[in-house]
Short mmCIF file of C-alpha atoms and ligand atoms in Angstrom, two decimals:
data_model
loop_
_atom_site.label_atom_id
_atom_site.label_comp_id
_atom_site.label_asym_id
_atom_site.label_seq_id
_atom_site.Cartn_x
_atom_site.Cartn_y
_atom_site.Cartn_z
CA MET A 314 25.10 -114.89 26.34
CA ARG A 315 22.17 -112.60 25.37
CA THR A 316 19.69 -111.09 27.52
CA SER A 317 16.75 -110.32 25.95
CA ALA A 318 14.72 -111.32 22.91
CA VAL A 319 15.15 -111.08 19.16
CA ARG A 320 13.46 -109.30 16.84
CA VAL A 321 12.19 -111.07 14.05
CA GLY A 322 10.86 -108.65 11.51
CA LEU A 323 8.89 -109.84 8.82
CA VAL A 324 9.03 -106.77 6.31
CA PHE A 325 5.39 -105.77 4.61
CA PRO A 326 3.70 -109.13 4.74
CA GLU A 327 0.92 -108.47 2.92
CA LEU A 328 3.00 -106.46 -0.02
CA LEU A 329 5.85 -109.14 0.21
CA GLY A 330 5.45 -112.55 0.33
CA THR A 331 4.44 -115.08 -2.58
CA TYR A 332 4.81 -118.54 -1.97
CA GLY A 333 5.22 -118.67 1.70
CA ASP A 334 8.07 -116.80 1.76
CA ARG A 335 6.60 -115.80 5.73
CA GLY A 336 7.60 -119.14 6.61
CA ASN A 337 10.92 -117.95 6.51
CA ALA A 338 9.79 -115.56 9.35
CA VAL A 339 8.95 -118.56 11.43
CA VAL A 340 11.57 -120.65 10.32
CA LEU A 341 14.10 -118.23 12.38
CA VAL A 342 11.39 -117.71 15.21
CA GLU A 343 10.92 -121.86 15.80
CA ARG A 344 14.61 -121.87 15.59
CA CYS A 345 15.75 -120.21 18.44
CA ARG A 346 12.39 -121.09 20.77
CA ARG A 347 13.97 -124.56 19.98
CA ARG A 348 17.18 -124.05 21.16
CA GLY A 349 15.41 -122.49 24.92
CA ILE A 350 16.55 -118.69 23.24
CA GLU A 351 13.92 -115.55 23.17
CA ALA A 352 11.80 -114.91 20.36
CA ASP A 353 9.16 -112.43 18.43
CA LEU A 354 8.06 -111.98 15.41
CA ILE A 355 6.68 -108.61 15.14
CA GLU A 356 5.21 -107.51 11.92
CA VAL A 357 5.42 -104.46 10.19
CA SER A 358 2.47 -104.15 8.23
CA ALA A 359 2.34 -102.12 4.25
CA GLY A 360 1.71 -98.56 4.86
CA SER A 361 4.06 -98.14 8.76
CA PRO A 362 7.44 -97.30 9.39
CA ILE A 363 9.55 -100.57 9.33
CA PRO A 364 11.49 -100.25 13.10
CA VAL A 365 14.87 -99.42 13.17
CA ASP A 366 15.11 -101.27 16.25
CA LEU A 367 14.31 -105.40 15.09
CA ASP A 368 17.23 -108.01 15.05
CA ILE A 369 16.17 -109.58 11.51
CA TYR A 370 14.39 -107.64 8.39
CA LEU A 371 12.59 -109.80 6.12
CA PHE A 372 11.93 -109.25 2.68
CA GLY A 373 10.22 -110.96 1.33
CA GLY A 374 7.99 -111.95 -2.88
CA GLY A 375 6.20 -110.01 -4.99
CA GLU A 376 4.58 -108.76 -8.00
CA ASP A 377 5.58 -105.81 -9.68
CA ASP A 378 2.62 -103.70 -8.88
CA ALA A 379 2.88 -104.33 -5.11
CA GLN A 380 6.90 -104.33 -5.44
CA VAL A 381 6.47 -100.54 -6.26
CA MET A 382 4.05 -100.53 -3.43
CA ALA A 383 6.76 -102.15 -1.10
CA ALA A 384 9.82 -100.37 -3.15
CA THR A 385 8.09 -96.63 -1.65
CA GLY A 386 7.40 -97.58 2.74
CA MET A 387 11.32 -99.03 2.46
CA ARG A 388 13.00 -96.60 0.11
CA GLU A 389 11.30 -94.32 3.48
CA SER A 390 12.22 -95.80 6.41
CA GLY A 391 15.70 -96.82 4.37
CA ALA A 392 17.72 -94.46 7.91
CA ALA A 393 15.77 -96.99 9.68
CA ILE A 394 17.58 -100.00 8.03
CA ALA A 395 20.34 -99.22 7.21
CA SER A 396 21.20 -98.15 10.67
CA ALA A 397 19.92 -100.45 12.47
CA ARG A 398 22.70 -103.05 9.15
CA SER A 399 25.13 -100.66 11.07
CA GLY A 400 24.05 -101.79 14.76
CA GLY A 401 24.80 -105.74 13.69
CA SER A 402 21.19 -105.71 13.13
CA VAL A 403 20.42 -108.69 9.84
CA VAL A 404 18.94 -107.90 6.52
CA PHE A 405 17.41 -110.99 4.63
CA ALA A 406 16.26 -110.53 1.57
CA VAL A 407 14.10 -112.80 -1.27
CA CYS A 408 12.99 -112.10 -5.12
CA ALA A 409 11.47 -109.01 -4.67
CA GLY A 410 13.06 -107.85 -2.06
CA PHE A 411 16.45 -108.68 -2.88
CA GLN A 412 16.06 -107.42 -6.01
CA LEU A 413 15.03 -103.51 -3.98
CA LEU A 414 17.71 -104.15 -1.64
CA GLY A 415 20.19 -102.17 -4.42
CA THR A 416 20.13 -98.85 -6.03
CA THR A 417 17.58 -99.62 -9.27
CA TYR A 418 14.20 -102.64 -10.65
CA GLU A 419 13.53 -102.66 -14.23
CA ALA A 420 10.00 -103.90 -13.93
CA ASN A 421 8.43 -105.59 -16.31
CA ASP A 422 6.39 -102.08 -17.81
CA GLY A 423 9.84 -100.19 -18.45
CA GLU A 424 9.39 -98.65 -15.15
CA ILE A 425 12.33 -98.40 -13.42
CA LEU A 426 12.61 -98.13 -9.33
CA ASP A 427 14.58 -96.58 -6.76
CA GLY A 428 15.94 -98.69 -4.10
CA LEU A 429 17.10 -98.57 -0.29
CA GLY A 430 20.63 -99.19 -1.91
CA LEU A 431 22.15 -101.06 1.05
CA VAL A 432 24.14 -103.28 -1.70
CA ASP A 433 25.72 -102.40 -4.81
CA LEU A 434 23.33 -104.75 -7.62
CA ALA A 435 21.69 -103.85 -10.32
CA THR A 436 18.45 -105.15 -11.99
CA ARG A 437 16.86 -104.92 -15.00
CA ALA A 438 13.92 -106.64 -16.98
CA GLY A 439 15.09 -110.10 -19.12
CA ASP A 440 13.41 -112.29 -21.51
CA GLY A 441 10.90 -114.47 -20.74
CA ARG A 442 9.75 -115.70 -16.83
CA CYS A 443 12.27 -117.54 -15.04
CA ILE A 444 10.71 -120.51 -12.98
CA GLY A 445 10.81 -123.40 -11.49
CA GLU A 446 12.94 -125.92 -8.95
CA CYS A 447 16.42 -123.69 -8.24
CA VAL A 448 20.04 -125.29 -6.72
CA VAL A 449 22.09 -123.12 -4.74
CA VAL A 450 25.71 -124.15 -4.33
CA PRO A 451 27.37 -121.56 -1.58
CA ASP A 452 31.20 -121.17 -1.24
CA ALA A 453 33.22 -123.81 0.51
CA ALA A 454 34.26 -120.55 3.33
CA THR A 455 30.86 -120.41 4.11
CA GLY A 456 30.08 -123.46 5.65
CA LEU A 457 26.79 -123.72 4.24
CA PRO A 458 25.31 -126.84 1.90
CA THR A 459 24.13 -126.64 -1.07
CA LEU A 460 20.40 -124.88 -1.48
CA THR A 461 17.21 -125.18 -2.88
CA GLY A 462 15.21 -123.95 -4.02
CA PHE A 463 11.70 -122.47 -5.77
CA GLU A 464 12.29 -118.97 -8.45
CA ASN A 465 9.94 -116.85 -10.47
CA HIS A 466 10.41 -114.12 -11.46
CA GLY A 467 11.84 -111.97 -14.14
CA GLY A 468 14.48 -109.53 -13.38
CA ARG A 469 17.92 -110.86 -13.73
CA THR A 470 20.41 -108.96 -11.55
CA THR A 471 24.42 -107.88 -12.46
CA LEU A 472 26.52 -107.57 -8.52
CA GLY A 473 28.88 -104.25 -8.81
CA PRO A 474 32.03 -105.09 -8.58
CA GLY A 475 33.86 -106.79 -5.16
CA ILE A 476 29.85 -107.79 -4.43
CA ALA A 477 30.05 -111.82 -3.79
CA PRO A 478 26.97 -114.46 -4.78
CA LEU A 479 25.13 -116.84 -2.34
CA GLY A 480 26.71 -119.51 -4.10
CA ARG A 481 26.96 -120.32 -7.56
CA VAL A 482 24.15 -121.93 -9.81
CA THR A 483 23.41 -125.62 -10.45
CA THR A 484 20.20 -125.97 -12.00
CA GLY A 485 17.86 -123.27 -13.58
CA PHE A 486 18.94 -119.66 -13.05
CA GLY A 487 19.32 -118.11 -10.42
CA ASN A 488 20.29 -114.09 -10.60
CA GLY A 489 19.85 -115.12 -14.28
CA ILE A 490 23.16 -113.60 -15.99
CA ASP A 491 26.95 -115.14 -15.00
CA GLY A 492 25.69 -118.30 -13.73
CA CYS A 493 24.81 -117.51 -9.55
CA ASP A 494 23.13 -116.73 -7.38
CA GLY A 495 22.13 -113.86 -4.08
CA VAL A 496 24.36 -111.52 -2.88
CA LEU A 497 26.96 -112.32 0.34
CA ALA A 498 27.27 -109.25 2.55
CA ASP A 499 28.49 -108.65 6.26
CA HIS A 500 24.67 -109.35 7.93
CA LEU A 501 23.33 -108.77 4.85
CA LEU A 502 22.26 -112.01 2.63
CA GLY A 503 19.85 -111.69 -0.42
CA THR A 504 18.59 -114.77 -2.64
CA TYR A 505 15.94 -115.22 -5.59
CA LEU A 506 14.91 -118.63 -3.63
CA HIS A 507 11.60 -119.60 -2.92
CA GLY A 508 10.19 -122.71 -0.70
CA PRO A 509 9.83 -120.86 1.58
CA VAL A 510 13.67 -120.72 1.30
CA LEU A 511 14.28 -121.44 5.63
CA PRO A 512 11.82 -124.43 6.00
CA ARG A 513 13.74 -125.74 3.46
CA ASN A 514 17.44 -124.84 4.53
CA PRO A 515 17.50 -124.75 8.28
CA ALA A 516 21.20 -124.41 7.96
CA LEU A 517 20.89 -120.72 6.11
CA ALA A 518 18.33 -120.25 9.13
CA ASP A 519 21.12 -120.43 10.91
CA HIS A 520 23.27 -118.89 9.24
CA LEU A 521 20.79 -115.27 9.93
CA LEU A 522 20.87 -116.80 13.32
CA GLY A 523 24.08 -117.11 14.37
CA TRP A 524 24.25 -113.91 13.02
CA ILE A 525 22.77 -112.40 16.21
CA VAL A 526 22.93 -115.21 18.76
CA GLY A 527 27.11 -115.88 17.70
CA PRO A 528 27.32 -119.64 16.13
CA ASP A 529 27.87 -120.74 19.77
CA ALA A 530 24.09 -120.57 20.82
CA LEU A 531 22.72 -122.83 17.21
CA THR A 532 23.21 -126.25 19.90
CA PRO A 533 21.64 -128.70 17.13
CA LEU A 534 17.95 -128.80 16.14
CA ASP A 535 16.43 -132.75 15.24
CA ASP A 536 16.35 -132.21 11.68
CA HIS A 537 15.46 -135.79 10.03
CA LEU A 538 12.24 -135.05 9.01
CA VAL A 539 14.09 -131.40 6.62
CA ASP A 540 16.95 -133.42 5.50
CA ALA A 541 14.35 -136.13 3.43
CA LEU A 542 13.01 -132.78 1.96
CA ARG A 543 15.64 -131.75 1.37
CA ALA A 544 17.21 -134.81 0.11
CA GLU A 545 13.92 -135.10 -2.01
CA ARG A 546 13.74 -131.50 -3.86
CA LEU A 547 17.06 -132.40 -4.25
CA ARG A 548 16.15 -135.61 -6.68
CA GLU A 549 13.14 -133.85 -8.22
CA ALA A 550 14.99 -130.92 -9.24
CA GLN A 551 18.74 -132.22 -11.15
CA LEU A 552 16.12 -134.70 -13.23
CA THR A 553 16.90 -134.53 -16.94
CA GLY A 554 15.47 -135.38 -19.88
CA LEU A 555 12.45 -136.67 -20.31
CA ALA A 556 11.13 -136.26 -16.90
CA ALA A 557 13.14 -132.95 -16.14
CA ARG A 558 10.76 -131.73 -19.71
CA ARG A 559 7.36 -133.24 -17.21
CA ARG A 560 8.63 -131.41 -14.39
CA ASP A 561 9.13 -128.56 -15.84
CA TRP A 562 5.56 -128.56 -17.88
CA HIS A 563 3.70 -128.92 -14.65
CA LEU A 564 5.45 -125.96 -13.06
CA ASN A 565 4.69 -123.17 -15.93
CA ARG A 566 1.02 -124.27 -16.37
CA GLY A 567 0.69 -122.38 -13.10
N1 LIG B 1857 7.73 -109.06 -9.65
C1 LIG B 1857 9.53 -109.38 -9.60
C2 LIG B 1857 11.04 -110.03 -10.35
O1 LIG B 1857 9.04 -110.49 -11.32
C3 LIG B 1857 9.99 -110.54 -8.21
C4 LIG B 1857 9.01 -111.81 -8.23
C5 LIG B 1857 8.80 -112.55 -7.20
O2 LIG B 1857 9.23 -111.69 -5.75
N2 LIG B 1857 8.86 -113.92 -6.92
O3 LIG B 1857 11.15 -110.22 -10.84
#
């Protein structure tokens, strides 16, 4: 049993926090506390070095200008993040943060940004933006249920040989290349899903926590309200025909 508090690090929330991605940190902390596991939310402000002693590193989404600034700070602390990860810490990243886990990100204006290079993936600018509800079905071996979220990105991400995605996209775009979304490696998970994704899919939050506290510490919680939300979001995402066009028209109006 763990004796110290789980340190959940929310990295550069001023830059990487579109669509409420901060909610991912809140949910991780809250799901620990409800189980009697101590947890602290540590905010790492933009411009500050990213500490080496966090248990979970959370990188959210961001528009291109914010992403350029975030990339600089992330690279400056790249050695700390890599060393924490090799010591068992978890990295979880959404959209812009996910893109920056890889080797390169090509912004809309053609500028190429270097990422952290923690995993072999690269992102190039795509033709048009990928916007809307997204449904991702992870491989059965992960034990994860179908995931729902919202995406809005211009980048298209290619995984390197042998690198596994988070899952298969059944609605939406995800990585936008081969019908898959995100990346899933040891203690590292990336996705294009906002929502925020962990409040919408608590099983994914528990998957990350399991890497830190061990699966036995993850006693069941009452998730009936989230289950109802998940069912409603899945129904909405799976609309077809006129109903789907009406839904997308509202989303794309901004
Ligand atoms: N700027 C990135 C893109 O458009 C990421 C956007 C986001 O994080 N929502 O691809």
